[in-house]
Coordinates of C-alpha atoms in Angstrom, one line a residue:
Chain A
X17 CA 0.0 0.0 0.0
X18 CA 1.3 3.4 -0.9
X19 CA 0.3 6.2 1.5
X20 CA 0.1 9.0 -1.0
X21 CA -2.1 7.3 -3.6
X22 CA -5.6 8.8 -4.0
X23 CA -8.3 6.6 -2.8
X24 CA -9.7 5.9 -6.2
X25 CA -9.9 2.2 -7.2
X26 CA -8.4 3.0 -10.6
X27 CA -5.3 4.5 -9.2
X28 CA -4.8 1.9 -6.5
X29 CA -5.0 -0.8 -9.2
X30 CA -2.6 0.9 -11.4
X31 CA -0.2 1.5 -8.6
X32 CA -0.3 -2.2 -7.7
X33 CA 0.3 -3.0 -11.3
X34 CA 3.3 -0.7 -11.4
X35 CA 4.7 -2.2 -8.2
X36 CA 4.4 -5.7 -9.6
X37 CA 6.0 -4.7 -12.8
X38 CA 9.0 -3.1 -10.9
X39 CA 9.3 -6.2 -8.7
X40 CA 9.4 -8.4 -11.7
X41 CA 12.0 -6.2 -13.3
X42 CA 14.2 -6.4 -10.2
X43 CA 13.7 -10.2 -10.1
X44 CA 14.7 -10.6 -13.7
X45 CA 17.7 -8.4 -13.3
X46 CA 18.9 -10.4 -10.4
X47 CA 18.5 -13.6 -12.3
X48 CA 20.4 -12.1 -15.3
X49 CA 23.2 -11.0 -13.0
X50 CA 23.5 -14.5 -11.7
X51 CA 23.5 -15.8 -15.3
X52 CA 26.4 -13.4 -16.1
X53 CA 28.3 -14.8 -13.1
X54 CA 28.0 -18.3 -14.5
X55 CA 28.7 -17.2 -18.1
X56 CA 31.7 -15.0 -17.3
X57 CA 34.3 -17.7 -17.2
X58 CA 33.1 -19.2 -20.5
X59 CA 33.1 -15.8 -22.1
X60 CA 36.6 -15.0 -20.8
X61 CA 37.9 -18.4 -22.0
X62 CA 36.5 -17.9 -25.5
X63 CA 37.6 -14.3 -26.0
X64 CA 41.1 -15.0 -24.5
X65 CA 41.5 -17.9 -26.8
X66 CA 40.9 -15.7 -29.8
X67 CA 43.3 -13.0 -28.8
X68 CA 47.0 -12.7 -29.6
X69 CA 49.4 -12.7 -26.6
X70 CA 50.2 -9.1 -27.3
X71 CA 46.6 -8.1 -27.0
X72 CA 46.2 -10.2 -23.8
X73 CA 49.0 -8.3 -22.1
X74 CA 47.8 -4.9 -23.1
X75 CA 44.0 -5.3 -23.2
X76 CA 41.3 -5.9 -20.7
X77 CA 40.2 -9.3 -19.4
X78 CA 36.6 -8.9 -20.5
X79 CA 37.2 -7.0 -23.8
X80 CA 36.2 -8.6 -27.0
X81 CA 39.2 -9.4 -29.2
X82 CA 40.2 -6.5 -31.4
X83 CA 41.7 -8.9 -33.9
X84 CA 40.4 -12.4 -34.0
X85 CA 43.1 -15.0 -34.5
X86 CA 42.7 -18.8 -34.4
X87 CA 46.5 -19.3 -33.9
X88 CA 46.0 -20.3 -30.3
X89 CA 43.5 -23.0 -31.3
X90 CA 45.9 -24.4 -33.9
X91 CA 48.7 -24.5 -31.3
X92 CA 46.5 -26.1 -28.6
X93 CA 45.3 -28.8 -31.0
X94 CA 48.6 -29.7 -32.7
X95 CA 51.7 -28.2 -31.2
X96 CA 51.4 -27.2 -27.6
X97 CA 53.8 -28.8 -25.2
X98 CA 52.6 -31.3 -22.6
X99 CA 56.0 -31.8 -21.1
X100 CA 58.8 -32.8 -23.4
X101 CA 56.4 -33.7 -26.2
X102 CA 54.9 -30.9 -28.3
X103 CA 52.1 -32.5 -30.3
X104 CA 49.2 -30.5 -28.9
X105 CA 46.0 -32.0 -27.5
X106 CA 45.2 -34.1 -30.6
X107 CA 46.7 -37.4 -29.6
X108 CA 45.2 -37.1 -26.1
X109 CA 41.8 -36.2 -27.4
X110 CA 41.8 -39.5 -29.3
X111 CA 43.1 -41.3 -26.2
X112 CA 40.0 -40.1 -24.4
X113 CA 37.7 -41.1 -27.2
X114 CA 39.3 -44.6 -27.4
X115 CA 39.0 -44.9 -23.6
X116 CA 35.5 -43.4 -23.1
X117 CA 33.6 -45.3 -25.8
X118 CA 34.3 -48.9 -24.7
X119 CA 34.2 -48.0 -21.0
X120 CA 30.8 -46.3 -21.4
X121 CA 29.3 -49.2 -23.5
X122 CA 30.6 -52.0 -21.2
X123 CA 29.6 -50.4 -18.0
X124 CA 26.1 -49.4 -19.3
X125 CA 25.5 -53.0 -20.6
X126 CA 26.6 -54.5 -17.3
X127 CA 24.5 -52.0 -15.4
X128 CA 21.4 -52.9 -17.5
X129 CA 21.6 -56.6 -16.9
X130 CA 22.6 -56.2 -13.2
X131 CA 19.7 -53.8 -12.6
X132 CA 17.3 -56.2 -14.4
X133 CA 18.4 -59.0 -12.1
X134 CA 18.2 -57.0 -8.9
X135 CA 14.9 -55.4 -9.7
X136 CA 13.0 -58.3 -11.3
X137 CA 14.7 -61.6 -10.3
X138 CA 14.9 -61.1 -6.6
X139 CA 16.7 -63.8 -4.7
X140 CA 17.9 -64.1 -1.1
X141 CA 20.8 -61.7 -0.6
X142 CA 20.0 -59.6 -3.7
X143 CA 19.3 -56.5 -1.6
X144 CA 22.6 -57.0 0.3
X145 CA 24.4 -57.2 -3.0
X146 CA 22.8 -54.1 -4.2
X147 CA 23.6 -52.2 -1.0
X148 CA 27.3 -53.3 -1.2
X149 CA 27.4 -52.2 -4.9
X150 CA 25.8 -48.9 -4.0
X151 CA 28.2 -48.1 -1.3
X152 CA 31.0 -48.7 -3.7
X153 CA 29.8 -45.6 -5.6
X154 CA 30.6 -43.4 -2.7
X155 CA 34.1 -44.4 -1.6
X156 CA 36.9 -41.9 -2.1
X157 CA 38.9 -43.5 -4.9
X158 CA 42.1 -42.7 -3.1
X159 CA 41.5 -45.7 -1.0
X160 CA 41.8 -48.1 -4.0
X161 CA 44.6 -46.3 -5.9
X162 CA 47.6 -48.1 -4.5
X163 CA 46.3 -51.7 -4.8
X164 CA 44.8 -50.9 -8.3
X165 CA 48.2 -49.6 -9.5
X166 CA 49.8 -52.9 -8.4
X167 CA 47.0 -55.0 -9.8
X168 CA 47.2 -53.3 -13.2
X169 CA 50.9 -54.0 -13.2
X170 CA 50.2 -57.7 -12.4
X171 CA 47.7 -57.9 -15.2
X172 CA 50.2 -56.3 -17.6
X173 CA 47.8 -53.3 -18.1
X174 CA 49.9 -50.7 -16.3
X175 CA 49.9 -47.4 -18.1
X176 CA 47.7 -48.6 -20.9
X177 CA 44.4 -47.5 -22.3
X178 CA 42.8 -51.0 -21.8
X179 CA 43.9 -50.7 -18.1
X180 CA 42.0 -47.4 -17.8
X181 CA 39.0 -48.8 -19.5
X182 CA 39.1 -51.6 -17.0
X183 CA 39.3 -49.2 -14.0
X184 CA 36.4 -47.1 -15.3
X185 CA 34.2 -50.1 -15.9
X186 CA 34.9 -51.6 -12.4
X187 CA 34.1 -48.3 -10.6
X188 CA 31.3 -47.4 -12.9
X189 CA 29.1 -50.4 -12.6
X190 CA 27.8 -49.3 -9.1
X191 CA 26.2 -46.3 -10.6
X192 CA 25.0 -47.9 -13.8
X193 CA 23.4 -50.7 -11.8
X194 CA 21.7 -48.2 -9.6
X195 CA 20.3 -46.3 -12.5
X196 CA 18.8 -49.4 -14.2
X197 CA 17.7 -51.0 -11.0
X198 CA 15.7 -47.9 -10.0
X199 CA 14.2 -47.7 -13.5
X200 CA 13.2 -51.4 -13.7
X201 CA 11.9 -51.6 -10.2
X202 CA 8.8 -49.7 -11.4
X203 CA 8.0 -52.3 -14.1
X204 CA 5.2 -54.5 -12.6
X205 CA 6.5 -58.0 -11.8
X206 CA 3.3 -59.5 -13.3
X207 CA 4.9 -58.8 -16.7
X208 CA 7.8 -61.1 -16.0
X209 CA 5.5 -63.7 -14.5
X210 CA 3.2 -63.7 -17.6
X211 CA 6.2 -63.9 -19.9
X212 CA 7.5 -66.9 -17.9
X213 CA 4.2 -68.6 -18.3
X214 CA 4.4 -68.1 -22.0
X215 CA 7.8 -69.9 -21.9
X216 CA 10.1 -66.9 -22.3
X217 CA 13.5 -67.3 -20.5
X218 CA 15.7 -64.9 -18.6
X219 CA 17.5 -63.4 -21.6
X220 CA 14.4 -63.4 -23.9
X221 CA 12.4 -61.4 -21.4
X222 CA 15.3 -58.9 -21.0
X223 CA 15.8 -58.6 -24.7
X224 CA 12.2 -58.3 -25.9
X225 CA 10.5 -56.7 -22.9
X226 CA 12.9 -54.7 -20.9
X227 CA 15.4 -53.4 -23.4
X228 CA 12.7 -51.8 -25.6
X229 CA 11.4 -50.0 -22.6
X230 CA 14.8 -48.7 -21.6
X231 CA 15.7 -46.0 -24.1
X232 CA 15.4 -43.1 -21.6
X233 CA 17.4 -44.7 -18.9
X234 CA 20.0 -45.9 -21.4
X235 CA 20.4 -42.3 -22.6
X236 CA 20.7 -41.1 -19.0
X237 CA 23.3 -43.7 -18.1
X238 CA 25.4 -43.2 -21.3
X239 CA 25.5 -39.5 -20.7
X240 CA 26.3 -39.9 -17.0
X241 CA 29.1 -42.3 -17.7
X242 CA 30.5 -40.4 -20.6
X243 CA 30.7 -37.2 -18.6
X244 CA 32.3 -38.9 -15.7
X245 CA 34.9 -40.8 -17.7
X246 CA 35.7 -37.9 -20.1
X247 CA 36.1 -35.5 -17.2
X248 CA 38.0 -37.9 -15.0
X249 CA 41.4 -36.8 -13.8
X250 CA 42.3 -38.9 -10.8
X251 CA 42.4 -42.3 -12.6
X252 CA 43.9 -40.8 -15.7
X253 CA 46.8 -39.2 -13.9
X254 CA 47.4 -42.3 -11.7
X255 CA 47.2 -45.0 -14.2
X256 CA 48.5 -43.6 -17.5
X257 CA 52.0 -42.9 -18.8
X258 CA 53.4 -40.6 -21.5
X259 CA 51.5 -41.4 -24.7
X260 CA 48.4 -42.9 -23.1
X261 CA 47.2 -39.9 -21.0
X262 CA 43.6 -38.8 -21.3
X263 CA 42.8 -35.2 -22.3
X264 CA 42.3 -33.9 -18.8
X265 CA 45.8 -34.9 -17.8
X266 CA 47.3 -33.4 -21.0
X267 CA 45.4 -30.2 -20.5
X268 CA 46.7 -29.9 -17.0
X269 CA 50.2 -30.6 -18.3
X270 CA 49.9 -27.8 -20.9
X271 CA 48.7 -25.3 -18.4
X272 CA 51.2 -26.1 -15.8
X273 CA 54.2 -26.7 -18.0
X274 CA 56.9 -24.2 -16.9
X275 CA 58.9 -24.0 -20.1
X276 CA 58.9 -20.9 -22.2
X277 CA 56.5 -18.0 -22.3
X278 CA 53.1 -18.5 -20.7
X279 CA 50.6 -18.6 -23.5
X280 CA 47.3 -17.9 -21.8
X281 CA 45.4 -18.0 -25.1
X282 CA 46.7 -21.5 -25.8
X283 CA 45.7 -22.6 -22.3
X284 CA 42.2 -21.3 -22.8
X285 CA 41.8 -22.8 -26.3
X286 CA 43.0 -26.2 -24.9
X287 CA 40.5 -25.9 -22.0
X288 CA 37.7 -25.3 -24.4
X289 CA 38.7 -28.2 -26.6
X290 CA 38.8 -30.5 -23.5
X291 CA 35.4 -29.3 -22.5
X292 CA 33.7 -29.3 -25.9
X293 CA 32.5 -33.0 -26.0
X294 CA 30.7 -32.8 -22.6
X295 CA 29.4 -29.3 -23.3
X296 CA 28.0 -30.5 -26.5
X297 CA 26.3 -33.5 -24.8
X298 CA 24.9 -31.1 -22.2
X299 CA 23.5 -28.7 -24.9
X300 CA 22.0 -31.5 -26.9
X301 CA 20.6 -33.6 -24.1
X302 CA 20.6 -31.5 -21.0
X303 CA 17.4 -32.9 -19.8
X304 CA 18.9 -36.4 -19.5
X305 CA 22.1 -35.0 -18.0
X306 CA 20.1 -33.4 -15.2
X307 CA 18.1 -36.6 -14.7
X308 CA 21.3 -38.5 -14.2
X309 CA 22.6 -36.0 -11.7
X310 CA 19.5 -36.0 -9.7
X311 CA 19.1 -39.8 -9.9
X312 CA 22.6 -40.1 -8.5
X313 CA 21.7 -38.0 -5.5
X314 CA 18.0 -38.5 -4.9
X315 CA 17.5 -42.2 -5.1
X316 CA 13.8 -42.9 -5.8
Chain B
X13 CA 22.3 -79.6 -15.3
X14 CA 20.5 -77.5 -17.8
X15 CA 17.7 -77.0 -15.4
X16 CA 20.0 -76.0 -12.6
X17 CA 21.6 -73.5 -15.0
X18 CA 18.2 -72.1 -15.9
X19 CA 17.2 -71.6 -12.3
X20 CA 20.4 -69.9 -11.4
X21 CA 20.9 -67.7 -14.4
X22 CA 20.1 -64.4 -12.6
X23 CA 22.8 -65.2 -10.0
X24 CA 25.3 -66.3 -12.6
X25 CA 24.7 -63.1 -14.5
X26 CA 25.2 -60.9 -11.4
X27 CA 28.2 -62.9 -10.1
X28 CA 31.0 -61.3 -12.2
X29 CA 30.0 -57.8 -11.3
X30 CA 29.5 -58.7 -7.6
X31 CA 32.9 -60.4 -7.5
X32 CA 34.5 -57.4 -9.1
X33 CA 32.9 -55.1 -6.5
X34 CA 33.9 -57.4 -3.7
X35 CA 37.5 -57.6 -4.8
X36 CA 38.2 -54.1 -6.3
X37 CA 36.2 -52.2 -3.7
X38 CA 36.1 -54.1 -0.5
X39 CA 39.3 -56.2 -1.0
X40 CA 41.2 -53.1 -2.0
X41 CA 39.9 -51.1 1.0
X42 CA 41.1 -54.1 3.1
X43 CA 44.5 -54.0 1.5
X44 CA 44.9 -50.2 2.0
X45 CA 43.7 -50.6 5.6
X46 CA 46.2 -53.4 6.2
X47 CA 49.1 -51.5 4.7
X48 CA 48.2 -48.4 6.8
X49 CA 49.2 -50.4 9.9
X50 CA 52.6 -51.4 8.6
X51 CA 56.0 -49.7 8.2
X52 CA 55.6 -49.5 4.4
X53 CA 57.6 -46.8 2.6
X54 CA 58.6 -47.2 -1.0
X55 CA 57.5 -50.9 -1.1
X56 CA 54.6 -52.3 0.8
X57 CA 55.4 -54.5 3.8
X58 CA 52.9 -56.7 5.5
X59 CA 54.0 -56.9 9.1
X60 CA 51.6 -55.1 11.3
X61 CA 53.3 -52.3 13.2
X62 CA 50.4 -50.7 14.9
X63 CA 49.5 -47.0 14.5
X64 CA 52.9 -45.8 13.5
X65 CA 51.7 -44.4 10.1
X66 CA 48.8 -42.6 11.7
X67 CA 51.2 -41.1 14.3
X68 CA 53.4 -39.9 11.6
X69 CA 50.4 -38.5 9.7
X70 CA 49.1 -36.5 12.6
X71 CA 52.5 -35.3 13.4
X72 CA 53.0 -33.9 9.9
X73 CA 52.3 -30.1 9.5
X74 CA 51.5 -30.7 5.9
X75 CA 48.7 -33.1 6.8
X76 CA 47.4 -30.7 9.4
X77 CA 47.2 -28.0 6.7
X78 CA 45.4 -30.5 4.5
X79 CA 42.8 -31.3 7.1
X80 CA 42.3 -27.7 8.1
X81 CA 41.8 -26.9 4.4
X82 CA 39.3 -29.6 4.0
X83 CA 37.3 -28.1 6.9
X84 CA 37.5 -24.6 5.6
X85 CA 36.9 -25.6 2.0
X86 CA 34.2 -28.1 2.8
X87 CA 32.3 -25.8 5.2
X88 CA 32.3 -22.7 2.9
X89 CA 31.8 -24.7 -0.3
X90 CA 28.7 -26.5 1.1
X91 CA 27.2 -23.5 2.9
X92 CA 27.7 -21.0 0.0
X93 CA 26.6 -23.4 -2.7
X94 CA 23.5 -24.3 -0.7
X95 CA 22.5 -20.7 0.0
X96 CA 23.2 -19.6 -3.6
X97 CA 21.4 -22.7 -5.0
X98 CA 18.3 -22.2 -2.8
X99 CA 18.2 -18.4 -3.6
X100 CA 18.3 -18.9 -7.3
X101 CA 15.8 -21.8 -7.2
X102 CA 13.3 -19.6 -5.3
X103 CA 13.8 -16.7 -7.7
X104 CA 13.4 -19.0 -10.7
X105 CA 10.3 -20.5 -9.2
X106 CA 8.4 -17.2 -9.8
X107 CA 6.9 -18.2 -13.2
X108 CA 9.8 -16.8 -15.2
X109 CA 9.2 -17.0 -18.9
X110 CA 12.9 -17.6 -19.7
X111 CA 13.4 -20.2 -17.0
X112 CA 14.6 -22.9 -19.5
X113 CA 17.4 -20.8 -20.8
X114 CA 18.4 -19.5 -17.4
X115 CA 18.5 -23.0 -16.0
X116 CA 20.7 -24.2 -18.8
X117 CA 23.1 -21.3 -18.1
X118 CA 23.2 -22.0 -14.3
X119 CA 23.9 -25.6 -14.7
X120 CA 26.4 -25.9 -17.5
X121 CA 29.5 -25.8 -15.3
X122 CA 28.5 -29.1 -13.9
X123 CA 29.2 -30.7 -17.3
X124 CA 32.8 -29.4 -17.2
X125 CA 35.8 -31.2 -15.9
X126 CA 37.2 -29.7 -12.7
X127 CA 40.5 -29.4 -14.6
X128 CA 38.7 -27.0 -17.1
X129 CA 37.1 -25.1 -14.2
X130 CA 40.4 -24.8 -12.5
X131 CA 42.2 -23.6 -15.6
X132 CA 39.6 -21.0 -16.4
X133 CA 39.5 -19.6 -12.8
X134 CA 43.3 -19.7 -12.6
X135 CA 43.4 -17.3 -15.5
X136 CA 40.5 -15.1 -14.3
X137 CA 42.2 -14.7 -10.9
X138 CA 45.7 -14.2 -12.4
X139 CA 47.0 -11.3 -10.3
X140 CA 48.9 -9.6 -13.2
X141 CA 46.3 -9.9 -16.0
X142 CA 43.0 -11.1 -14.5
X143 CA 40.3 -9.4 -12.3
X144 CA 43.0 -7.5 -10.4
X145 CA 44.3 -5.9 -13.6
X146 CA 40.7 -5.3 -14.8
X147 CA 39.6 -3.4 -11.7
X148 CA 42.9 -1.4 -11.6
X149 CA 42.2 -0.5 -15.2
X150 CA 38.9 1.0 -14.1
X151 CA 40.8 3.4 -11.9
X152 CA 41.0 1.6 -8.6
X153 CA 44.8 1.6 -8.5
X154 CA 45.2 0.0 -5.1
X155 CA 42.8 -2.8 -5.7
X156 CA 44.3 -6.2 -5.0
X157 CA 43.0 -9.7 -5.7
X158 CA 45.9 -12.1 -5.6
X159 CA 44.3 -15.0 -3.7
X160 CA 45.7 -17.7 -5.9
X161 CA 49.3 -16.8 -5.0
X162 CA 48.6 -15.8 -1.4
X163 CA 49.2 -18.8 1.0
X164 CA 46.6 -17.4 3.4
X165 CA 43.9 -16.8 0.8
X166 CA 44.5 -19.5 -1.8
X167 CA 42.0 -21.9 -0.3
X168 CA 39.3 -19.3 -0.7
X169 CA 40.1 -19.1 -4.3
X170 CA 39.4 -22.8 -4.5
X171 CA 36.1 -22.2 -2.8
X172 CA 35.1 -19.6 -5.4
X173 CA 35.8 -22.0 -8.3
X174 CA 34.1 -24.9 -6.5
X175 CA 30.9 -22.9 -5.8
X176 CA 30.8 -21.7 -9.4
X177 CA 30.9 -25.3 -10.6
X178 CA 28.5 -26.9 -8.2
X179 CA 25.9 -24.3 -7.1
X180 CA 23.8 -24.7 -10.3
X181 CA 23.4 -28.4 -9.5
X182 CA 22.2 -27.5 -6.0
X183 CA 19.8 -25.1 -7.7
X184 CA 18.4 -27.9 -9.9
X185 CA 17.9 -30.1 -6.8
X186 CA 16.1 -27.4 -4.9
X187 CA 14.0 -26.3 -7.9
X188 CA 12.8 -29.9 -8.3
X189 CA 12.0 -29.9 -4.5
X190 CA 10.1 -26.6 -4.7
X191 CA 8.0 -28.0 -7.6
X192 CA 7.1 -31.1 -5.6
X193 CA 5.5 -29.2 -2.7
X194 CA 1.8 -29.7 -2.6
X195 CA 0.2 -26.8 -4.6
X196 CA -3.1 -27.0 -2.7
X197 CA -1.4 -26.0 0.6
X198 CA 0.3 -23.0 -1.1
X199 CA -2.9 -21.9 -2.7
X200 CA -4.7 -22.1 0.6
X201 CA -2.0 -20.0 2.3
X202 CA -2.2 -17.4 -0.5
X203 CA -6.0 -17.2 -0.1
X204 CA -5.4 -16.6 3.6
X205 CA -3.3 -13.6 2.6
X206 CA 0.0 -14.9 4.0
X207 CA 2.9 -13.1 2.3
X208 CA 5.0 -14.9 -0.1
X209 CA 8.2 -14.8 2.0
X210 CA 6.3 -16.4 4.9
X211 CA 4.9 -19.1 2.6
X212 CA 8.5 -20.0 1.7
X213 CA 10.0 -19.7 5.1
X214 CA 7.2 -21.4 7.0
X215 CA 5.8 -23.9 4.6
X216 CA 7.9 -24.7 1.6
X217 CA 11.4 -24.8 2.9
X218 CA 10.7 -26.9 6.0
X219 CA 9.0 -29.5 3.8
X220 CA 12.2 -29.8 1.7
X221 CA 14.3 -31.2 4.5
X222 CA 15.2 -34.4 2.6
X223 CA 16.5 -32.3 -0.3
X224 CA 18.7 -30.3 2.0
X225 CA 20.1 -33.6 3.2
X226 CA 20.7 -34.9 -0.3
X227 CA 22.4 -31.7 -1.4
X228 CA 24.5 -31.8 1.7
X229 CA 25.6 -35.4 1.1
X230 CA 26.4 -34.7 -2.6
X231 CA 28.4 -31.5 -1.8
X232 CA 30.2 -33.0 1.2
X233 CA 31.2 -35.9 -1.0
X234 CA 32.4 -33.6 -3.7
X235 CA 34.4 -31.6 -1.2
X236 CA 36.2 -34.6 0.2
X237 CA 37.0 -36.0 -3.2
X238 CA 38.1 -32.6 -4.5
X239 CA 41.4 -33.2 -6.1
X240 CA 41.4 -32.1 -9.7
X241 CA 40.2 -28.6 -8.9
X242 CA 43.1 -27.9 -6.5
X243 CA 45.6 -29.5 -8.9
X244 CA 44.5 -27.3 -11.8
X245 CA 43.9 -24.1 -9.9
X246 CA 46.8 -23.9 -7.4
X247 CA 48.7 -27.2 -7.8
X248 CA 48.3 -27.5 -4.0
X249 CA 50.4 -24.4 -3.6
X250 CA 51.7 -21.9 -2.9
X251 CA 54.0 -24.4 -1.1
X252 CA 51.4 -26.8 0.3
X253 CA 49.0 -24.1 1.4
X254 CA 46.0 -25.5 -0.5
X255 CA 46.7 -29.2 0.0
X256 CA 43.7 -31.3 0.7
X257 CA 43.7 -34.9 2.0
X258 CA 43.2 -36.0 -1.6
X259 CA 46.2 -34.2 -2.9
X260 CA 48.3 -35.2 0.1
X261 CA 47.5 -38.8 -0.5
X262 CA 48.4 -38.5 -4.2
X263 CA 51.7 -36.8 -3.5
X264 CA 52.6 -39.5 -0.9
X265 CA 51.6 -42.3 -3.3
X266 CA 53.1 -41.1 -6.6
X267 CA 55.7 -38.5 -6.0
X268 CA 57.1 -39.2 -2.5
X269 CA 56.9 -43.0 -2.7
X270 CA 55.6 -43.2 0.8
X271 CA 53.0 -45.9 0.6
X272 CA 52.4 -46.0 4.4
X273 CA 51.5 -42.3 4.5
X274 CA 49.4 -42.6 1.3
X275 CA 47.5 -45.6 2.8
X276 CA 46.8 -44.0 6.1
X277 CA 45.7 -40.7 4.7
X278 CA 43.4 -42.6 2.3
X279 CA 41.9 -44.4 5.2
X280 CA 41.2 -41.2 7.0
X281 CA 39.4 -39.9 3.9
X282 CA 37.5 -43.2 3.8
X283 CA 36.5 -42.7 7.5
X284 CA 35.2 -39.2 6.9
X285 CA 33.1 -40.3 3.9
X286 CA 31.9 -43.3 5.9
X287 CA 30.6 -41.3 8.8
X288 CA 28.7 -39.0 6.4
X289 CA 27.4 -41.4 3.8
X290 CA 26.6 -44.6 5.6
X291 CA 23.8 -43.2 7.9
X292 CA 22.3 -41.6 4.8
X293 CA 22.4 -44.7 2.6
X294 CA 21.2 -46.8 5.5
X295 CA 18.1 -44.6 6.0
X296 CA 17.5 -44.4 2.3
X297 CA 17.5 -48.2 1.9
X298 CA 15.5 -48.6 5.1
X299 CA 12.8 -46.2 3.9
X300 CA 12.5 -48.2 0.7
X301 CA 12.0 -51.5 2.4
X302 CA 9.3 -50.3 4.8

């Protein structure tokens, strides 16, 4: 209520309208300011990567590039130094691809079949097994680093990409099983019973009833696993060697290499290249990405 | 034989995964626990020697810094991300037409690797060329923002980057929670003329207690595991000013070759996670069976 408003209904209504409009304007501005806070690093990364070193030294952090150059991108992709080698990110990008694709597929497949068993073929102890697998998702991986390094050595997989695939599958199945189990648990058990009466077996029911239902959860799981594995650093840095490192490790090496002039534009271009695949997934399938995030925290 | 096989197919299918989890999760935890009670240095030894590694650990000033940093970082990271997330969620809940776009913007950092986040913020907070130079360029010549190279302040720089990355996710959790509150109750309160802020503080937020718990668990878990962010942003430095237990463990395991210290610090991390996550998981699984 405004004190000075004349007591006519028309004016009161219009004042109320004004007040609401102003409130909404403030609300929107606050939301936009927050949006700028989240966008600022991305903006700075992109503009810095398009500037020359000279312009970075003399210009402002948030200014648009006066002269756009893709030189830094070229360097980051094919000639930046990750230590003694200077081949850019390209080989490591392909390492990550070669690592992520099999690891995602295998862990998703195992998660689907495990989730199917735990949700629909309950046997004594199934819940205990599920709880034990679930807890495995939450351990700090530091606690398994040392024995895993030795085990990979014994298996002859030390410092290799198959070794990293193995590690990501082993520590990924907890989550993938959780996703599929929670999805399949809502399928009425009568369905399986009816199929059994009709003579369908374990795999037949999975193949022709459950898999066709599973597209959404497969998308959620694949996105979740891909993001986790692509962005992983701890396993990558612990279990790889020169030549087999994933992209996150190579990026860190480029940024923290101490030789020569610090090329901030190359660092930023490299960071964007490392981020592009997961960003792309997020832009294309954000809905499923969020579902995976919340499914991992709010178990239903 | 075939019949037996048919009946046990589900167990046979689950067996390899379960065996892998038993060995690579629980077996490995057991190995690390065992080694943490030995005199292992460069090579593991298996003769139990009591708490010698834990005594060394808690006598180490570097570990003390790491633990202190975990508490500072964990506390601020969790509290700020929760407040920011809740605030944005409430603002977004006011029937904003551009909600979809805004939500996408708030949440995208969660899709990035912490190494990317660390690299970006390291550049933004660069004392010579980043925010400091920017504000000085606006005429505030004495402005100073050199947290990343200041041993006393560097851990707060890590907090900034961490909050930037995770708060959008907390927002998404809270927004889902706000949307799941019974609309009838809110309508009834509105009809009674209760002001909006009272509806939030007295009705909606109290009913979201489980979401607060979920957000807390996720954030605490992220904080304890934080490793990449520190490595990329400060490398644990200056000196070891921003060491966290995770970076301490890694240094001991892979650059110092001190397996005993690596194992005992990993076990402490495990214990911290255990005390936070186990009661939560237990109640979750409990609730589902009832």
